[in-house]
Amino acid sequence: MREHAVVIAGGGPTGLMLAGELALADIDVAIVERRASQKLVGSRAGGLHARTIEVLDQRGIAERFVAQGTRHPVVHVHPVPLDFSGLPTRHNYTLALWQNHIERILAEWVGELNVPVYRARDVTGFTQDDRGVDVALSDGTVLRAQYLVGCDGGRSLVRKAAGIDFPGFDPTTSWLITEAQMSDEPALGFRHDAVGIHGIGKMEDGRGVRLVLTEPQLGSGEPGLSDLRETLTAIYGTDYGINSAGWISRFTDMTRQAASYRDRRVLLAGDAAHVHPPMGGQGLNIGVQDAVNLGWKLAQVVKGISPDGLLDSYHAERHPVGARVLRHTMAQVALRRTDDRSKALNEFVSELVSMDEPRMRVVATTSGLDVRYDLGDGHPLLGRRMPDLDLVLADGEVRVFALLQEARPVLINFAERGSADIAGWSDRIQLIDARHRGVWELPVVGAVAAPTAVLVRPDGHVAWVGEQTQAGLTEALTQWFGAPRL
């Protein structure tokens, strides 16, 4: 029986990001992936939002993605265009980059970190006890791990086998998406009708088209070329001579969320924990962000730095974020309906979002930059992502995000040099004495007072803020980074 500290079921974006986070912490982690290679059939998800790019920047790999994508400061999210350029971040845009490229780049990074991948195999079941989990694979192999994380998609076997409820809403509408070849020239662009919104666009290579079609009736099962022909004819009066499709997929507005992201030594992340329609392009993004929240916590528990109870904070922090995204996407589906009552609602929301403050709230939510974990009352920074300020050190300058590239926490002291004390935690936490440049600005909140010190977790969120005093620092250090070394 092979042993690993952590086994991840699923090598998509969420599983890859989690593997990278654990590998940075020197955790023995392995991925089980059903595909024989990282190659993904079709384009799938189409971009990265600002907060996801920031967490990649925190690990020093954002430029790998930015260099291969296209920046869009304005995105035409229904019902009105959303301008991301005013967000207080270095990445005030949405990056257009298809999932097949996102996965390829993440897989290259994970390969550099020497994470083993069990390919062409599925997790078929598991049993857990007080000390670990036995994970059964489809080839008969059994892996022993301290923890198992299900990143295995909306139909997650891990979630089902753990007996975790998946409440929510059944589908009411379905869409077909494909990349195909047509013998006739199609009507490009968007079309609105009584059924919904449809779109046909040219592929980047100019040799095919990408289609997203709202089906007249709710579809189910695996779609085929005949479904495409019938749906095209119903909408456009012709199938444009569609003659081949590299892949065809059906998605719906089904909306569900795991009742718990954890069952003892089994955890869930990404689509295994939450499924929703893709409006707004947030699914892949919050999955990656789930992984960044979970990774450092799981690493500390495996190493014995923190007690097992630290993992409960993963559900406490990420479940509300997932629930909000579910509500957001459900609202967008409602706004896309074409009956007269929905049109009236659409017009009303469009008026609201045309105003600066409501629009910036929607932009901050869509980008993921306004997430605040409930870490209690205090300075507005507490629980929010740390701005990527320029810091002036004794020996030069550095960006905040550059301090997080090794996925280690950092205490940044802006008061008198040497006034911060982390005795007992110096083996786990970086201590930086610095001055800062620029304004401390948070999305929606605006400018905030500069603190005397901040304790930043490996995921980039602020765990403690010093305001002319270090009261509470010891408590925060113990809560998040274990007991002090004697």
Tab-separated table of C-alpha atoms in Angstrom:
chain	number	residue	atom	x	y	z
A	1	MET	CA	0.000	0.000	0.000
A	2	ARG	CA	1.409	3.357	-1.043
A	3	GLU	CA	1.202	6.190	1.468
A	4	HIS	CA	0.875	9.964	1.090
A	5	ALA	CA	0.036	12.655	3.609
A	6	VAL	CA	-2.750	13.982	1.359
A	7	VAL	CA	-4.487	12.456	-1.656
A	8	ILE	CA	-6.440	14.749	-3.989
A	9	ALA	CA	-9.174	13.222	-6.137
A	10	GLY	CA	-9.269	15.231	-9.359
A	11	GLY	CA	-6.585	17.063	-11.302
A	12	GLY	CA	-8.568	20.026	-12.610
A	13	PRO	CA	-7.787	23.644	-11.660
A	14	THR	CA	-8.873	23.239	-8.025
A	15	GLY	CA	-6.974	19.996	-7.461
A	16	LEU	CA	-3.858	21.324	-9.169
A	17	MET	CA	-3.881	24.544	-7.141
A	18	LEU	CA	-4.323	22.636	-3.898
A	19	ALA	CA	-1.497	20.278	-4.806
A	20	GLY	CA	0.771	23.235	-5.475
A	21	GLU	CA	-0.117	24.857	-2.149
A	22	LEU	CA	0.633	21.667	-0.230
A	23	ALA	CA	3.867	21.018	-2.131
A	24	LEU	CA	5.097	24.522	-1.259
A	25	ALA	CA	4.661	23.519	2.386
A	26	ASP	CA	6.695	20.311	1.811
A	27	ILE	CA	3.659	18.065	2.237
A	28	ASP	CA	3.694	14.649	0.548
A	29	VAL	CA	0.667	15.139	-1.720
A	30	ALA	CA	-0.519	13.114	-4.715
A	31	ILE	CA	-3.268	13.624	-7.306
A	32	VAL	CA	-5.538	10.913	-8.715
A	33	GLU	CA	-6.795	11.939	-12.184
A	34	ARG	CA	-8.998	9.973	-14.549
A	35	ARG	CA	-7.469	11.485	-17.698
A	36	ALA	CA	-4.367	9.853	-19.124
A	37	SER	CA	-2.871	13.304	-19.765
A	38	GLN	CA	-3.684	16.878	-18.765
A	39	LYS	CA	-5.200	17.470	-22.186
A	40	LEU	CA	-8.738	18.801	-21.876
A	41	VAL	CA	-11.258	18.235	-24.638
A	42	GLY	CA	-12.788	21.623	-25.458
A	43	SER	CA	-12.180	25.079	-24.036
A	44	ARG	CA	-14.549	24.959	-21.018
A	45	ALA	CA	-14.262	27.909	-18.620
A	46	GLY	CA	-13.049	31.070	-20.253
A	47	GLY	CA	-11.195	33.316	-17.844
A	48	LEU	CA	-9.678	34.410	-14.568
A	49	HIS	CA	-11.039	37.164	-12.338
A	50	ALA	CA	-8.921	39.657	-10.425
A	51	ARG	CA	-8.720	37.848	-7.089
A	52	THR	CA	-7.685	34.588	-8.721
A	53	ILE	CA	-4.939	36.393	-10.617
A	54	GLU	CA	-3.896	37.943	-7.310
A	55	VAL	CA	-3.564	34.565	-5.569
A	56	LEU	CA	-1.495	33.337	-8.500
A	57	ASP	CA	0.581	36.513	-8.138
A	58	GLN	CA	1.024	35.690	-4.442
A	59	ARG	CA	2.740	32.489	-5.576
A	60	GLY	CA	4.854	34.211	-8.214
A	61	ILE	CA	3.183	32.540	-11.214
A	62	ALA	CA	0.573	35.087	-12.366
A	63	GLU	CA	2.650	36.279	-15.290
A	64	ARG	CA	2.616	32.770	-16.793
A	65	PHE	CA	-1.138	33.146	-17.247
A	66	VAL	CA	-1.253	36.846	-18.083
A	67	ALA	CA	1.313	36.373	-20.855
A	68	GLN	CA	-0.957	33.873	-22.621
A	69	GLY	CA	-4.326	35.550	-22.049
A	70	THR	CA	-6.043	38.765	-23.082
A	71	ARG	CA	-6.869	41.470	-20.553
A	72	HIS	CA	-10.413	42.845	-20.620
A	73	PRO	CA	-10.996	45.823	-18.293
A	74	VAL	CA	-14.646	45.931	-19.391
A	75	VAL	CA	-16.685	42.731	-19.506
A	76	HIS	CA	-20.160	42.449	-20.978
A	77	VAL	CA	-21.842	40.561	-18.159
A	78	HIS	CA	-25.621	40.619	-18.442
A	79	PRO	CA	-27.447	42.975	-18.145
A	80	VAL	CA	-24.870	45.794	-18.592
A	81	PRO	CA	-21.116	46.070	-19.246
A	82	LEU	CA	-19.027	45.977	-16.083
A	83	ASP	CA	-15.902	48.112	-15.855
A	84	PHE	CA	-13.213	46.486	-13.696
A	85	SER	CA	-10.594	49.163	-14.367
A	86	GLY	CA	-11.475	51.129	-11.227
A	87	LEU	CA	-10.732	48.282	-8.834
A	88	PRO	CA	-7.845	48.960	-6.412
A	89	THR	CA	-5.632	46.095	-7.587
A	90	ARG	CA	-2.719	45.621	-9.951
A	91	HIS	CA	-4.971	43.203	-11.854
A	92	ASN	CA	-8.008	45.385	-12.542
A	93	TYR	CA	-9.287	43.323	-15.450
A	94	THR	CA	-10.663	39.921	-16.384
A	95	LEU	CA	-8.147	37.683	-18.156
A	96	ALA	CA	-9.594	35.821	-21.117
A	97	LEU	CA	-7.873	32.434	-21.116
A	98	TRP	CA	-9.544	29.104	-21.772
A	99	GLN	CA	-9.500	26.392	-19.139
A	100	ASN	CA	-7.381	24.045	-21.247
A	101	HIS	CA	-4.564	26.621	-21.080
A	102	ILE	CA	-5.178	27.364	-17.386
A	103	GLU	CA	-4.877	23.667	-16.552
A	104	ARG	CA	-1.780	23.240	-18.697
A	105	ILE	CA	0.025	26.095	-16.948
A	106	LEU	CA	-1.022	24.909	-13.483
A	107	ALA	CA	0.069	21.362	-14.321
A	108	GLU	CA	3.497	22.630	-15.425
A	109	TRP	CA	3.874	24.450	-12.088
A	110	VAL	CA	2.786	21.391	-10.112
A	111	GLY	CA	5.240	19.306	-12.146
A	112	GLU	CA	8.047	21.660	-11.151
A	113	LEU	CA	7.070	21.000	-7.534
A	114	ASN	CA	7.407	17.225	-8.179
A	115	VAL	CA	3.846	16.272	-7.241
A	116	PRO	CA	3.082	12.680	-8.336
A	117	VAL	CA	-0.077	12.137	-10.404
A	118	TYR	CA	-1.837	8.761	-10.651
A	119	ARG	CA	-3.263	9.089	-14.167
A	120	ALA	CA	-5.948	7.132	-15.997
A	121	ARG	CA	-7.431	6.134	-12.652
A	122	ASP	CA	-10.472	7.093	-10.584
A	123	VAL	CA	-11.102	7.076	-6.883
A	124	THR	CA	-13.759	4.388	-6.505
A	125	GLY	CA	-14.250	4.500	-2.743
A	126	PHE	CA	-12.586	5.034	0.615
A	127	THR	CA	-12.777	4.154	4.270
A	128	GLN	CA	-11.609	6.484	6.996
A	129	ASP	CA	-10.594	5.888	10.594
A	130	ASP	CA	-9.145	8.008	13.378
A	131	ARG	CA	-5.666	7.970	11.839
A	132	GLY	CA	-6.251	8.228	8.112
A	133	VAL	CA	-8.070	7.243	4.945
A	134	ASP	CA	-7.688	4.196	2.702
A	135	VAL	CA	-8.404	5.348	-0.860
A	136	ALA	CA	-9.361	2.707	-3.428
A	137	LEU	CA	-8.487	3.340	-7.094
A	138	SER	CA	-10.052	1.871	-10.227
A	139	ASP	CA	-6.927	-0.189	-11.035
A	140	GLY	CA	-7.074	-1.989	-7.703
A	141	THR	CA	-4.428	0.169	-6.030
A	142	VAL	CA	-5.106	1.362	-2.473
A	143	LEU	CA	-3.504	4.561	-1.216
A	144	ARG	CA	-3.196	5.397	2.449
A	145	ALA	CA	-3.427	9.084	3.364
A	146	GLN	CA	-3.914	11.230	6.422
A	147	TYR	CA	-6.487	13.274	4.487
A	148	LEU	CA	-8.466	12.933	1.253
A	149	VAL	CA	-9.713	15.993	-0.630
A	150	GLY	CA	-12.445	15.640	-3.232
A	151	CYS	CA	-11.814	17.982	-6.143
A	152	ASP	CA	-13.661	15.600	-8.437
A	153	GLY	CA	-16.400	17.820	-9.829
A	154	GLY	CA	-20.124	18.269	-9.470
A	155	ARG	CA	-20.821	14.519	-9.545
A	156	SER	CA	-18.158	13.995	-6.879
A	157	LEU	CA	-17.815	10.383	-5.795
A	158	VAL	CA	-15.918	11.573	-2.735
A	159	ARG	CA	-18.828	13.761	-1.619
A	160	LYS	CA	-21.363	10.989	-2.211
A	161	ALA	CA	-19.269	8.313	-0.480
A	162	ALA	CA	-18.774	10.619	2.509
A	163	GLY	CA	-22.557	10.943	2.796
A	164	ILE	CA	-22.439	14.745	2.605
A	165	ASP	CA	-25.787	16.260	1.602
A	166	PHE	CA	-25.906	18.399	-1.542
A	167	PRO	CA	-29.047	20.537	-1.173
A	168	GLY	CA	-30.146	23.140	-3.674
A	169	PHE	CA	-32.294	23.632	-6.758
A	170	ASP	CA	-32.993	21.300	-9.647
A	171	PRO	CA	-32.384	22.561	-13.207
A	172	THR	CA	-35.043	24.524	-15.102
A	173	THR	CA	-33.020	25.498	-18.183
A	174	SER	CA	-30.241	23.873	-20.191
A	175	TRP	CA	-27.693	25.046	-22.712
A	176	LEU	CA	-25.588	23.294	-25.332
A	177	ILE	CA	-21.989	24.379	-25.800
A	178	THR	CA	-19.661	23.112	-28.505
A	179	GLU	CA	-16.836	23.860	-30.896
A	180	ALA	CA	-17.845	22.697	-34.351
A	181	GLN	CA	-17.444	22.893	-38.127
A	182	MET	CA	-20.180	24.226	-40.444
A	183	SER	CA	-20.404	24.132	-44.220
A	184	ASP	CA	-22.540	27.297	-44.329
A	185	GLU	CA	-21.664	30.717	-42.918
A	186	PRO	CA	-23.592	31.137	-39.635
A	187	ALA	CA	-25.162	34.279	-38.181
A	188	LEU	CA	-22.432	35.400	-35.795
A	189	GLY	CA	-23.078	37.208	-32.548
A	190	PHE	CA	-25.872	36.993	-30.019
A	191	ARG	CA	-29.525	36.311	-30.642
A	192	HIS	CA	-32.369	36.920	-28.165
A	193	ASP	CA	-35.714	35.181	-28.559
A	194	ALA	CA	-38.559	33.768	-26.481
A	195	VAL	CA	-36.383	30.829	-25.437
A	196	GLY	CA	-33.366	32.800	-24.245
A	197	ILE	CA	-29.976	34.062	-25.394
A	198	HIS	CA	-27.849	32.244	-27.973
A	199	GLY	CA	-24.394	32.955	-29.345
A	200	ILE	CA	-22.180	31.892	-32.250
A	201	GLY	CA	-18.608	33.102	-32.601
A	202	LYS	CA	-15.533	32.304	-34.639
A	203	MET	CA	-12.807	30.195	-33.085
A	204	GLU	CA	-9.454	31.877	-32.582
A	205	ASP	CA	-7.917	29.852	-35.404
A	206	GLY	CA	-10.750	30.864	-37.764
A	207	ARG	CA	-11.384	27.239	-38.746
A	208	GLY	CA	-14.524	26.623	-36.725
A	209	VAL	CA	-17.174	28.176	-34.531
A	210	ARG	CA	-18.018	28.119	-30.849
A	211	LEU	CA	-21.731	27.879	-30.004
A	212	VAL	CA	-23.742	28.392	-26.826
A	213	LEU	CA	-27.430	27.634	-27.386
A	214	THR	CA	-30.346	27.798	-24.960
A	215	GLU	CA	-32.403	24.647	-25.459
A	216	PRO	CA	-36.175	25.062	-26.041
A	217	GLN	CA	-36.824	22.317	-23.469
A	218	LEU	CA	-34.754	21.167	-20.526
A	219	GLY	CA	-32.297	18.579	-21.805
A	220	SER	CA	-30.661	15.705	-19.993
A	221	GLY	CA	-27.991	13.103	-20.606
A	222	GLU	CA	-25.033	13.274	-22.971
A	223	PRO	CA	-25.889	15.432	-26.012
A	224	GLY	CA	-24.970	14.519	-29.586
A	225	LEU	CA	-24.746	16.103	-33.017
A	226	SER	CA	-28.462	15.501	-33.596
A	227	ASP	CA	-29.274	17.634	-30.532
A	228	LEU	CA	-27.186	20.450	-31.985
A	229	ARG	CA	-28.900	20.230	-35.360
A	230	GLU	CA	-32.366	20.239	-33.825
A	231	THR	CA	-31.603	23.165	-31.518
A	232	LEU	CA	-29.937	25.231	-34.266
A	233	THR	CA	-32.894	24.650	-36.599
A	234	ALA	CA	-35.385	25.618	-33.894
A	235	ILE	CA	-33.530	28.880	-33.209
A	236	TYR	CA	-32.121	29.945	-36.596
A	237	GLY	CA	-34.304	27.994	-39.027
A	238	THR	CA	-31.242	26.090	-40.274
A	239	ASP	CA	-28.434	23.989	-38.861
A	240	TYR	CA	-25.875	25.810	-41.094
A	241	GLY	CA	-24.618	22.465	-42.333
A	242	ILE	CA	-23.030	21.564	-39.007
A	243	ASN	CA	-21.081	18.427	-39.777
A	244	SER	CA	-18.722	17.739	-36.907
A	245	ALA	CA	-18.089	18.733	-33.324
A	246	GLY	CA	-14.890	18.078	-31.409
A	247	TRP	CA	-16.870	17.999	-28.187
A	248	ILE	CA	-20.425	18.766	-27.097
A	249	SER	CA	-21.469	19.550	-23.555
A	250	ARG	CA	-24.711	20.398	-21.806
A	251	PHE	CA	-24.923	22.578	-18.726
A	252	THR	CA	-27.923	23.660	-16.706
A	253	ASP	CA	-28.930	26.142	-14.042
A	254	MET	CA	-28.840	23.458	-11.346
A	255	THR	CA	-27.599	25.094	-8.168
A	256	ARG	CA	-26.382	23.043	-5.209
A	257	GLN	CA	-23.919	23.358	-2.352
A	258	ALA	CA	-22.477	20.767	0.001
A	259	ALA	CA	-24.008	21.028	3.455
A	260	SER	CA	-20.515	20.614	4.882
A	261	TYR	CA	-17.122	20.985	3.236
A	262	ARG	CA	-15.676	18.428	5.648
A	263	ASP	CA	-16.398	15.000	7.085
A	264	ARG	CA	-13.586	14.216	9.539
A	265	ARG	CA	-10.575	13.394	7.307
A	266	VAL	CA	-12.379	14.023	4.018
A	267	LEU	CA	-12.756	17.515	2.570
A	268	LEU	CA	-14.348	18.999	-0.548
A	269	ALA	CA	-13.288	21.871	-2.798
A	270	GLY	CA	-14.337	23.388	-6.100
A	271	ASP	CA	-17.290	21.900	-7.991
A	272	ALA	CA	-17.405	18.968	-5.585
A	273	ALA	CA	-18.547	21.507	-2.974
A	274	HIS	CA	-20.707	23.796	-5.131
A	275	VAL	CA	-22.279	23.748	-8.585
A	276	HIS	CA	-24.059	26.596	-10.310
A	277	PRO	CA	-24.631	28.001	-13.796
A	278	PRO	CA	-21.523	29.589	-15.359
A	279	MET	CA	-22.919	33.126	-15.688
A	280	GLY	CA	-20.236	35.548	-14.561
A	281	GLY	CA	-17.479	32.966	-14.949
A	282	GLN	CA	-16.936	32.439	-11.228
A	283	GLY	CA	-16.905	28.642	-10.862
A	284	LEU	CA	-13.269	27.892	-11.718
A	285	ASN	CA	-12.214	31.006	-9.835
A	286	ILE	CA	-13.800	30.200	-6.495
A	287	GLY	CA	-12.516	26.639	-6.781
A	288	VAL	CA	-8.941	27.915	-7.021
A	289	GLN	CA	-9.635	30.263	-4.114
A	290	ASP	CA	-11.062	27.352	-2.078
A	291	ALA	CA	-7.753	25.568	-2.613
A	292	VAL	CA	-5.684	28.544	-1.448
A	293	ASN	CA	-7.778	28.871	1.702
A	294	LEU	CA	-7.518	25.156	2.495
A	295	GLY	CA	-3.934	24.398	1.503
A	296	TRP	CA	-1.953	26.135	4.238
A	297	LYS	CA	-4.386	25.032	6.941
A	298	LEU	CA	-4.185	21.396	5.880
A	299	ALA	CA	-0.391	21.630	5.704
A	300	GLN	CA	-0.150	22.944	9.269
A	301	VAL	CA	-2.422	20.183	10.578
A	302	VAL	CA	-0.435	17.474	8.769
A	303	LYS	CA	2.797	18.859	10.223
A	304	GLY	CA	1.325	18.971	13.721
A	305	ILE	CA	1.754	22.744	13.943
A	306	SER	CA	-1.982	23.333	14.373
A	307	PRO	CA	-4.724	21.131	15.835
A	308	ASP	CA	-7.193	19.357	13.575
A	309	GLY	CA	-9.849	21.923	14.517
A	310	LEU	CA	-8.161	24.514	12.289
A	311	LEU	CA	-9.741	22.696	9.342
A	312	ASP	CA	-13.200	23.690	10.580
A	313	SER	CA	-12.353	27.278	9.644
A	314	TYR	CA	-12.209	26.171	5.991
A	315	HIS	CA	-15.953	25.460	5.920
A	316	ALA	CA	-16.713	28.485	8.105
A	317	GLU	CA	-14.928	30.829	5.707
A	318	ARG	CA	-15.555	29.326	2.279
A	319	HIS	CA	-19.140	28.062	2.587
A	320	PRO	CA	-20.583	31.623	2.816
A	321	VAL	CA	-18.495	32.640	-0.213
A	322	GLY	CA	-19.873	29.728	-2.211
A	323	ALA	CA	-23.434	30.504	-1.092
A	324	ARG	CA	-23.064	34.086	-2.272
A	325	VAL	CA	-21.816	32.996	-5.687
A	326	LEU	CA	-24.780	30.625	-5.982
A	327	ARG	CA	-27.208	33.480	-5.260
A	328	HIS	CA	-25.361	35.725	-7.715
A	329	THR	CA	-25.530	33.227	-10.580
A	330	MET	CA	-29.167	32.357	-9.872
A	331	ALA	CA	-29.996	36.057	-10.131
A	332	GLN	CA	-28.197	36.302	-13.468
A	333	VAL	CA	-30.197	33.372	-14.838
A	334	ALA	CA	-33.410	35.106	-13.747
A	335	LEU	CA	-32.330	38.318	-15.479
A	336	ARG	CA	-31.743	36.441	-18.738
A	337	ARG	CA	-35.319	35.194	-18.997
A	338	THR	CA	-37.276	36.756	-21.813
A	339	ASP	CA	-40.839	36.983	-20.476
A	340	ASP	CA	-42.264	40.470	-19.892
A	341	ARG	CA	-41.954	40.346	-16.092
A	342	SER	CA	-38.312	39.331	-16.296
A	343	LYS	CA	-37.672	42.072	-18.854
A	344	ALA	CA	-39.079	44.606	-16.412
A	345	LEU	CA	-36.765	43.287	-13.698
A	346	ASN	CA	-33.857	43.405	-16.155
A	347	GLU	CA	-34.538	47.061	-16.964
A	348	PHE	CA	-34.763	47.933	-13.271
A	349	VAL	CA	-31.467	46.194	-12.425
A	350	SER	CA	-29.810	47.784	-15.460
A	351	GLU	CA	-30.725	51.233	-14.132
A	352	LEU	CA	-29.271	50.391	-10.734
A	353	VAL	CA	-26.037	48.954	-12.115
A	354	SER	CA	-25.541	52.002	-14.325
A	355	MET	CA	-24.921	53.963	-11.093
A	356	ASP	CA	-21.362	54.021	-9.760
A	357	GLU	CA	-21.820	52.545	-6.279
A	358	PRO	CA	-24.082	49.600	-7.220
A	359	ARG	CA	-21.884	48.815	-10.231
A	360	MET	CA	-18.715	48.799	-8.131
A	361	ARG	CA	-20.360	46.458	-5.628
A	362	VAL	CA	-21.249	44.024	-8.413
A	363	VAL	CA	-17.750	44.328	-9.887
A	364	ALA	CA	-16.118	43.710	-6.493
A	365	THR	CA	-18.290	40.645	-5.912
A	366	THR	CA	-17.733	39.210	-9.389
A	367	SER	CA	-13.975	39.723	-9.152
A	368	GLY	CA	-13.806	38.129	-5.692
A	369	LEU	CA	-11.944	41.114	-4.264
A	370	ASP	CA	-14.544	42.023	-1.650
A	371	VAL	CA	-14.444	38.704	0.242
A	372	ARG	CA	-14.200	39.263	3.981
A	373	TYR	CA	-13.882	36.369	6.392
A	374	ASP	CA	-15.593	36.965	9.727
A	375	LEU	CA	-12.637	37.309	12.074
A	376	GLY	CA	-14.411	39.658	14.440
A	377	ASP	CA	-14.742	43.414	14.757
A	378	GLY	CA	-11.943	45.894	14.366
A	379	HIS	CA	-10.003	47.532	11.565
A	380	PRO	CA	-11.646	47.262	8.102
A	381	LEU	CA	-8.655	45.201	6.917
A	382	LEU	CA	-9.396	42.366	9.333
A	383	GLY	CA	-10.472	39.284	7.363
A	384	ARG	CA	-9.957	40.944	3.973
A	385	ARG	CA	-7.243	40.350	1.397
A	386	MET	CA	-4.128	42.371	1.996
A	387	PRO	CA	-3.541	45.066	-0.644
A	388	ASP	CA	-0.418	44.524	-2.734
A	389	LEU	CA	1.392	47.621	-1.490
A	390	ASP	CA	4.923	48.660	-2.342
A	391	LEU	CA	7.026	48.267	0.786
A	392	VAL	CA	10.306	50.021	1.564
A	393	LEU	CA	12.705	47.826	3.533
A	394	ALA	CA	16.132	48.581	4.954
A	395	ASP	CA	17.757	46.879	1.974
A	396	GLY	CA	15.382	47.811	-0.852
A	397	GLU	CA	11.768	47.617	-1.978
A	398	VAL	CA	9.366	44.712	-2.328
A	399	ARG	CA	5.677	44.141	-3.082
A	400	VAL	CA	3.525	42.535	-0.396
A	401	PHE	CA	2.580	39.649	-2.696
A	402	ALA	CA	6.258	38.822	-3.243
A	403	LEU	CA	6.493	38.071	0.487
A	404	LEU	CA	3.858	35.336	0.090
A	405	GLN	CA	5.468	33.341	-2.710
A	406	GLU	CA	6.542	30.533	-0.390
A	407	ALA	CA	3.002	30.334	1.092
A	408	ARG	CA	4.267	31.387	4.527
A	409	PRO	CA	2.567	33.899	6.844
A	410	VAL	CA	4.159	37.287	7.373
A	411	LEU	CA	3.950	39.944	10.073
A	412	ILE	CA	4.609	43.355	8.543
A	413	ASN	CA	5.590	45.966	11.106
A	414	PHE	CA	5.161	49.624	10.139
A	415	ALA	CA	5.970	50.977	13.607
A	416	GLU	CA	9.427	51.491	15.081
A	417	ARG	CA	11.902	48.944	13.807
A	418	GLY	CA	12.177	45.996	16.189
A	419	SER	CA	8.966	46.836	18.052
A	420	ALA	CA	7.141	43.707	16.868
A	421	ASP	CA	7.757	40.494	18.778
A	422	ILE	CA	7.042	37.015	17.387
A	423	ALA	CA	9.278	35.060	19.766
A	424	GLY	CA	8.025	31.501	19.756
A	425	TRP	CA	6.777	31.693	16.148
A	426	SER	CA	9.909	32.826	14.314
A	427	ASP	CA	10.299	29.372	12.763
A	428	ARG	CA	6.908	29.724	11.067
A	429	ILE	CA	6.399	33.427	10.392
A	430	GLN	CA	8.357	36.022	8.505
A	431	LEU	CA	8.837	39.341	10.312
A	432	ILE	CA	9.298	42.356	8.066
A	433	ASP	CA	9.992	45.914	9.247
A	434	ALA	CA	8.861	48.274	6.507
A	435	ARG	CA	7.435	51.553	5.389
A	436	HIS	CA	4.713	51.608	2.750
A	437	ARG	CA	4.008	53.609	-0.373
A	438	GLY	CA	0.557	54.496	-1.609
A	439	VAL	CA	-2.935	54.590	-0.140
A	440	TRP	CA	-4.512	51.690	1.719
A	441	GLU	CA	-7.627	51.206	-0.409
A	442	LEU	CA	-10.144	48.381	-0.292
A	443	PRO	CA	-12.810	47.562	-2.905
A	444	VAL	CA	-16.163	49.213	-2.062
A	445	VAL	CA	-14.864	50.299	1.365
A	446	GLY	CA	-12.428	52.850	-0.081
A	447	ALA	CA	-9.389	54.314	1.679
A	448	VAL	CA	-8.675	53.066	5.209
A	449	ALA	CA	-6.290	54.207	7.907
A	450	ALA	CA	-2.816	52.714	7.736
A	451	PRO	CA	-2.239	50.269	10.631
A	452	THR	CA	0.927	49.980	12.693
A	453	ALA	CA	1.256	46.285	11.818
A	454	VAL	CA	-0.583	43.491	9.989
A	455	LEU	CA	-0.440	39.712	10.290
A	456	VAL	CA	-1.043	38.227	6.834
A	457	ARG	CA	-1.991	34.572	6.385
A	458	PRO	CA	-0.502	32.510	3.526
A	459	ASP	CA	-3.755	32.963	1.571
A	460	GLY	CA	-3.252	36.735	1.659
A	461	HIS	CA	-6.004	37.527	4.174
A	462	VAL	CA	-5.325	39.704	7.212
A	463	ALA	CA	-5.566	37.790	10.497
A	464	TRP	CA	-4.662	40.633	12.876
A	465	VAL	CA	-4.276	44.395	12.656
A	466	GLY	CA	-2.158	46.435	15.061
A	467	GLU	CA	-3.628	49.825	15.922
A	468	GLN	CA	-1.073	51.577	18.134
A	469	THR	CA	-0.923	48.398	20.235
A	470	GLN	CA	-0.007	44.726	19.942
A	471	ALA	CA	-2.941	43.549	22.024
A	472	GLY	CA	-4.348	40.352	20.609
A	473	LEU	CA	-1.285	39.453	18.537
A	474	THR	CA	-0.356	36.451	20.675
A	475	GLU	CA	-3.935	35.179	20.496
A	476	ALA	CA	-4.019	35.563	16.697
A	477	LEU	CA	-0.648	33.868	16.276
A	478	THR	CA	-1.780	30.917	18.382
A	479	GLN	CA	-5.185	30.652	16.704
A	480	TRP	CA	-3.844	30.559	13.165
A	481	PHE	CA	-0.271	29.297	13.474
A	482	GLY	CA	-0.201	27.027	16.477
A	483	ALA	CA	1.256	27.200	19.948
A	484	PRO	CA	4.580	29.019	20.415
A	485	ARG	CA	7.802	27.062	20.390
A	486	LEU	CA	9.145	26.754	23.925
